[in-house]
Amino acid sequence: EAGVVQSPRYKIIEKKQPVAFWCNPISGHNTLYWYRQNLGQGPELLIRYENEEAVDDSQLPKDRFSAERLKGVDSTLKIQPAELGDSAVYLCASSPGVSPLHFGNGTRLTVT
Amino acid sequence: GDSVTQMEGPVTLSEEAFLTINCTYTATGYPSLFWYVQYPGEGLQLLLKATKADDKGSNKGFEATYRKETTSFHLEKGSVQVSDSAVYFCALSRDDKIIFGKGTRLHILP
C-alpha cells in the first residue's frame, strides 16, 4: 500500500510569512494526525481528525495555526504568520483507528 | 498527566553488542505501549507494541516486555547491526491519545 505522503519535504521562509503543508493519508485511514517535532524531541500532537472532524485540537496554537481536512481525506496545515520558533519538522500520520500510526516523512520548516 | 521517559542518548555501541534502551511511563489505567524507530531522513515507523501487562512485543530481533509493576517497557536486542543506527521513540496510547518520549539516538560502529 502507498504510505502517507507529505509535501513539501523542505520549506524555508522568512518570519511573518505564511506557509502551508499538505498531507495525503493512507487510503481508508479515517484518523489523521498532525505532529510537530522539534530538534531532539519526540513528536507532539497538534491536531487529530476523525474523518473531517477535528476531535482534538487542544494543542494547536489557534492564533496562527489552522488546519482543515476537507472530505475526510487530504489535510492541510497552515501557519500565518510564521515565527522563528515554528522551525521544526511537521509530521502527518494516519491510522485505521487509534494505533498503530503510519507516519509520512515530514516537512522540515526553517523560519529565518 | 500521562508521560513517557526514555534514557538520554546518544547511545554508541559496537556491532554485535547487546542493546538496552530504557523507557518508563506514567499513566492512569492501562495504556498500550509502543516503540517507534526513525531512520535518517524518514518518518517514524512502528517497531513493536504491547497492549497489556506481561505482553512481549518483538520485531527484527528487538523485544520489549510490558512491565506494569515497574511501569517500564525497555527495548532490547541481543546483537545490534550498523543498520540499526536510528532514533528510537517509546510511546504510550490511552483514551485515543498517543504520547511520545523524547527519543534515543543510537549509533552502531562497525
Short mmCIF file of C-alpha atoms in Angstrom, two decimals:
data_model
loop_
_atom_site.label_atom_id
_atom_site.label_comp_id
_atom_site.label_asym_id
_atom_site.label_seq_id
_atom_site.Cartn_x
_atom_site.Cartn_y
_atom_site.Cartn_z
CA GLU A 1 0.00 0.00 0.00
CA ALA A 2 1.13 3.55 -0.60
CA GLY A 3 2.30 5.30 2.53
CA VAL A 4 1.43 8.70 3.96
CA VAL A 5 2.57 11.37 1.53
CA GLN A 6 3.60 14.82 2.65
CA SER A 7 4.74 17.85 0.72
CA PRO A 8 6.90 19.77 0.52
CA ARG A 9 9.84 17.96 2.13
CA TYR A 10 11.61 21.19 2.96
CA LYS A 11 10.46 24.78 3.27
CA ILE A 12 12.45 27.89 4.11
CA ILE A 13 10.56 31.10 4.72
CA GLU A 14 11.12 34.44 6.39
CA LYS A 15 9.32 35.19 9.63
CA LYS A 16 5.87 36.71 9.30
CA GLN A 17 5.30 34.87 6.02
CA PRO A 18 2.56 32.25 5.63
CA VAL A 19 3.28 28.60 4.95
CA ALA A 20 1.17 25.53 4.24
CA PHE A 21 1.84 21.83 4.44
CA TRP A 22 -0.13 19.12 2.69
CA CYS A 23 -0.79 15.50 3.68
CA ASN A 24 -2.36 12.60 1.83
CA PRO A 25 -3.06 9.75 4.26
CA ILE A 26 -3.19 6.04 3.53
CA SER A 27 -6.39 5.12 1.73
CA GLY A 28 -9.09 4.05 4.12
CA HIS A 29 -7.48 5.56 7.21
CA ASN A 30 -10.13 7.63 8.92
CA THR A 31 -7.87 9.11 11.58
CA LEU A 32 -5.30 11.76 10.65
CA TYR A 33 -2.81 13.48 12.91
CA TRP A 34 -0.51 16.46 12.61
CA TYR A 35 2.50 16.42 14.90
CA ARG A 36 5.33 18.88 15.42
CA GLN A 37 8.79 17.53 16.16
CA ASN A 38 11.36 19.96 17.49
CA LEU A 39 15.03 19.13 17.21
CA GLY A 40 16.00 16.41 19.67
CA GLN A 41 12.44 15.94 20.87
CA GLY A 42 9.63 13.50 20.31
CA PRO A 43 6.59 14.34 18.21
CA GLU A 44 3.95 16.50 19.90
CA LEU A 45 0.34 16.36 18.76
CA LEU A 46 -1.11 19.46 17.16
CA ILE A 47 -4.44 18.15 15.93
CA ARG A 48 -6.28 14.88 15.35
CA TYR A 49 -9.08 14.31 12.86
CA GLU A 50 -11.67 11.58 12.73
CA ASN A 51 -12.81 11.79 9.12
CA GLU A 52 -13.39 15.51 8.56
CA GLU A 53 -13.97 16.37 12.23
CA ALA A 54 -11.19 17.79 14.39
CA VAL A 55 -11.66 15.78 17.60
CA ASP A 56 -8.59 17.03 19.45
CA ASP A 57 -7.08 20.42 18.67
CA SER A 58 -6.27 21.38 22.23
CA GLN A 59 -2.53 21.75 21.46
CA LEU A 60 -2.95 23.73 18.24
CA PRO A 61 -1.90 27.39 18.63
CA LYS A 62 -5.05 28.76 17.12
CA ASP A 63 -3.87 32.32 16.87
CA ARG A 64 -1.57 31.43 13.99
CA PHE A 65 -2.16 27.76 13.10
CA SER A 66 -5.10 26.37 11.21
CA ALA A 67 -5.88 23.02 9.68
CA GLU A 68 -8.53 21.51 7.51
CA ARG A 69 -9.43 18.08 6.23
CA LEU A 70 -12.00 18.55 3.54
CA LYS A 71 -13.94 15.44 2.52
CA GLY A 72 -12.14 13.49 5.24
CA VAL A 73 -9.13 12.61 3.09
CA ASP A 74 -6.28 15.06 2.40
CA SER A 75 -5.36 17.62 5.00
CA THR A 76 -3.61 20.99 5.02
CA LEU A 77 -1.87 22.63 7.96
CA LYS A 78 -1.23 26.36 7.73
CA ILE A 79 0.81 28.81 9.75
CA GLN A 80 0.18 32.53 9.35
CA PRO A 81 2.29 34.40 10.22
CA ALA A 82 5.27 32.14 10.90
CA GLU A 83 7.61 32.86 13.80
CA LEU A 84 11.21 31.81 14.35
CA GLY A 85 10.09 29.31 16.98
CA ASP A 86 7.96 27.47 14.43
CA SER A 87 11.08 25.95 12.87
CA ALA A 88 10.57 22.20 13.26
CA VAL A 89 9.60 19.07 11.37
CA TYR A 90 5.86 18.78 10.81
CA LEU A 91 4.73 15.18 10.67
CA CYS A 92 1.48 13.82 9.35
CA ALA A 93 0.26 10.39 10.39
CA SER A 94 -2.79 8.30 9.72
CA SER A 95 -4.33 5.19 11.21
CA PRO A 96 -7.37 2.99 10.75
CA GLY A 97 -8.17 3.58 14.44
CA VAL A 98 -6.07 4.89 17.28
CA SER A 99 -2.99 2.80 16.60
CA PRO A 100 -0.63 1.98 15.10
CA LEU A 101 0.21 5.26 13.44
CA HIS A 102 1.70 5.39 9.96
CA PHE A 103 3.87 8.46 9.51
CA GLY A 104 4.89 10.43 6.46
CA ASN A 105 8.46 11.62 6.00
CA GLY A 106 7.61 15.06 7.31
CA THR A 107 8.13 18.64 6.20
CA ARG A 108 11.17 20.38 7.62
CA LEU A 109 10.34 24.06 8.12
CA THR A 110 13.03 26.66 8.64
CA VAL A 111 11.92 30.17 9.55
CA THR A 112 14.62 32.82 9.15
CA GLY B 1 -0.81 13.77 33.11
CA ASP B 2 0.49 10.85 31.13
CA SER B 3 4.16 10.89 30.19
CA VAL B 4 6.99 8.79 28.80
CA THR B 5 10.61 9.00 29.92
CA GLN B 6 13.45 7.49 27.92
CA MET B 7 17.15 7.25 28.59
CA GLU B 8 19.04 10.10 27.01
CA GLY B 9 21.31 9.47 24.08
CA PRO B 10 23.25 9.22 22.09
CA VAL B 11 23.99 5.58 22.75
CA THR B 12 27.06 4.31 20.92
CA LEU B 13 27.76 0.58 20.62
CA SER B 14 29.92 -1.68 18.56
CA GLU B 15 28.33 -4.07 16.10
CA GLU B 16 27.07 -7.31 17.73
CA ALA B 17 26.81 -5.68 21.17
CA PHE B 18 23.77 -6.10 23.40
CA LEU B 19 21.36 -3.17 23.42
CA THR B 20 19.05 -1.87 26.10
CA ILE B 21 17.16 1.41 25.83
CA ASN B 22 15.20 2.17 28.98
CA CYS B 23 11.65 3.50 28.90
CA THR B 24 9.32 4.19 31.80
CA TYR B 25 5.85 5.64 31.71
CA THR B 26 3.32 7.40 33.89
CA ALA B 27 -0.32 6.82 33.12
CA THR B 28 -3.59 6.04 34.82
CA GLY B 29 -5.38 2.97 33.66
CA TYR B 30 -3.91 0.53 31.18
CA PRO B 31 -2.17 2.16 28.22
CA SER B 32 -0.82 0.38 25.17
CA LEU B 33 2.92 0.76 24.73
CA PHE B 34 4.96 1.14 21.56
CA TRP B 35 8.45 1.55 20.20
CA TYR B 36 8.84 3.55 17.02
CA VAL B 37 12.06 3.93 15.02
CA GLN B 38 13.10 6.87 12.85
CA TYR B 39 15.85 6.28 10.30
CA PRO B 40 17.71 9.31 8.92
CA GLY B 41 15.52 11.38 6.62
CA GLU B 42 12.46 9.24 7.17
CA GLY B 43 9.28 9.32 9.20
CA LEU B 44 8.64 7.24 12.29
CA GLN B 45 7.86 3.56 11.80
CA LEU B 46 6.23 1.23 14.28
CA LEU B 47 8.83 -1.24 15.55
CA LEU B 48 6.80 -3.20 18.10
CA LYS B 49 3.93 -2.89 20.52
CA ALA B 50 2.32 -4.44 23.60
CA THR B 51 -1.24 -3.89 24.68
CA LYS B 52 -1.42 -5.39 28.15
CA ALA B 53 0.74 -6.27 31.13
CA ASP B 54 3.32 -9.02 30.59
CA ASP B 55 2.88 -8.90 26.80
CA LYS B 56 6.13 -9.05 24.86
CA GLY B 57 6.39 -7.20 21.58
CA SER B 58 9.05 -8.29 19.12
CA ASN B 59 10.21 -7.42 15.62
CA LYS B 60 13.51 -7.50 13.68
CA GLY B 61 15.32 -9.02 16.67
CA PHE B 62 14.10 -6.29 19.03
CA GLU B 63 12.00 -7.13 22.08
CA ALA B 64 10.22 -5.21 24.83
CA THR B 65 8.07 -6.52 27.69
CA TYR B 66 5.22 -4.54 29.23
CA ARG B 67 6.02 -4.43 32.96
CA LYS B 68 3.14 -2.93 34.89
CA GLU B 69 4.79 -3.37 38.30
CA THR B 70 7.76 -1.22 37.25
CA THR B 71 5.84 0.85 34.64
CA SER B 72 8.55 0.06 32.13
CA PHE B 73 8.88 -1.03 28.51
CA HIS B 74 12.61 -1.38 27.91
CA LEU B 75 13.81 -2.10 24.38
CA GLU B 76 16.41 -4.86 23.94
CA LYS B 77 18.31 -6.52 21.13
CA GLY B 78 20.88 -9.25 21.53
CA SER B 79 23.21 -8.31 18.69
CA VAL B 80 22.94 -4.92 17.02
CA GLN B 81 23.93 -4.12 13.45
CA VAL B 82 25.13 -0.93 11.80
CA SER B 83 21.76 -0.72 10.06
CA ASP B 84 20.07 -0.34 13.47
CA SER B 85 21.50 3.17 13.78
CA ALA B 86 18.46 5.41 14.17
CA VAL B 87 16.40 7.30 16.72
CA TYR B 88 14.09 5.18 18.87
CA PHE B 89 10.91 6.55 20.44
CA CYS B 90 8.93 4.97 23.23
CA ALA B 91 5.23 5.88 23.23
CA LEU B 92 2.02 5.16 25.07
CA SER B 93 -1.57 5.24 23.92
CA ARG B 94 -4.56 5.82 26.18
CA ASP B 95 -8.01 7.29 25.58
CA ASP B 96 -7.25 7.98 21.92
CA LYS B 97 -4.13 9.97 22.82
CA ILE B 98 -0.61 8.92 21.87
CA ILE B 99 2.31 10.42 23.78
CA PHE B 100 5.92 10.06 22.70
CA GLY B 101 9.15 10.16 24.65
CA LYS B 102 11.96 12.45 23.53
CA GLY B 103 13.76 9.73 21.60
CA THR B 104 17.12 8.00 22.00
CA ARG B 105 19.68 8.23 19.21
CA LEU B 106 21.58 5.00 18.62
CA HIS B 107 24.93 4.83 16.81
CA ILE B 108 26.33 1.44 15.90
CA LEU B 109 30.00 1.32 14.97
CA PRO B 110 31.27 -1.31 12.52
#
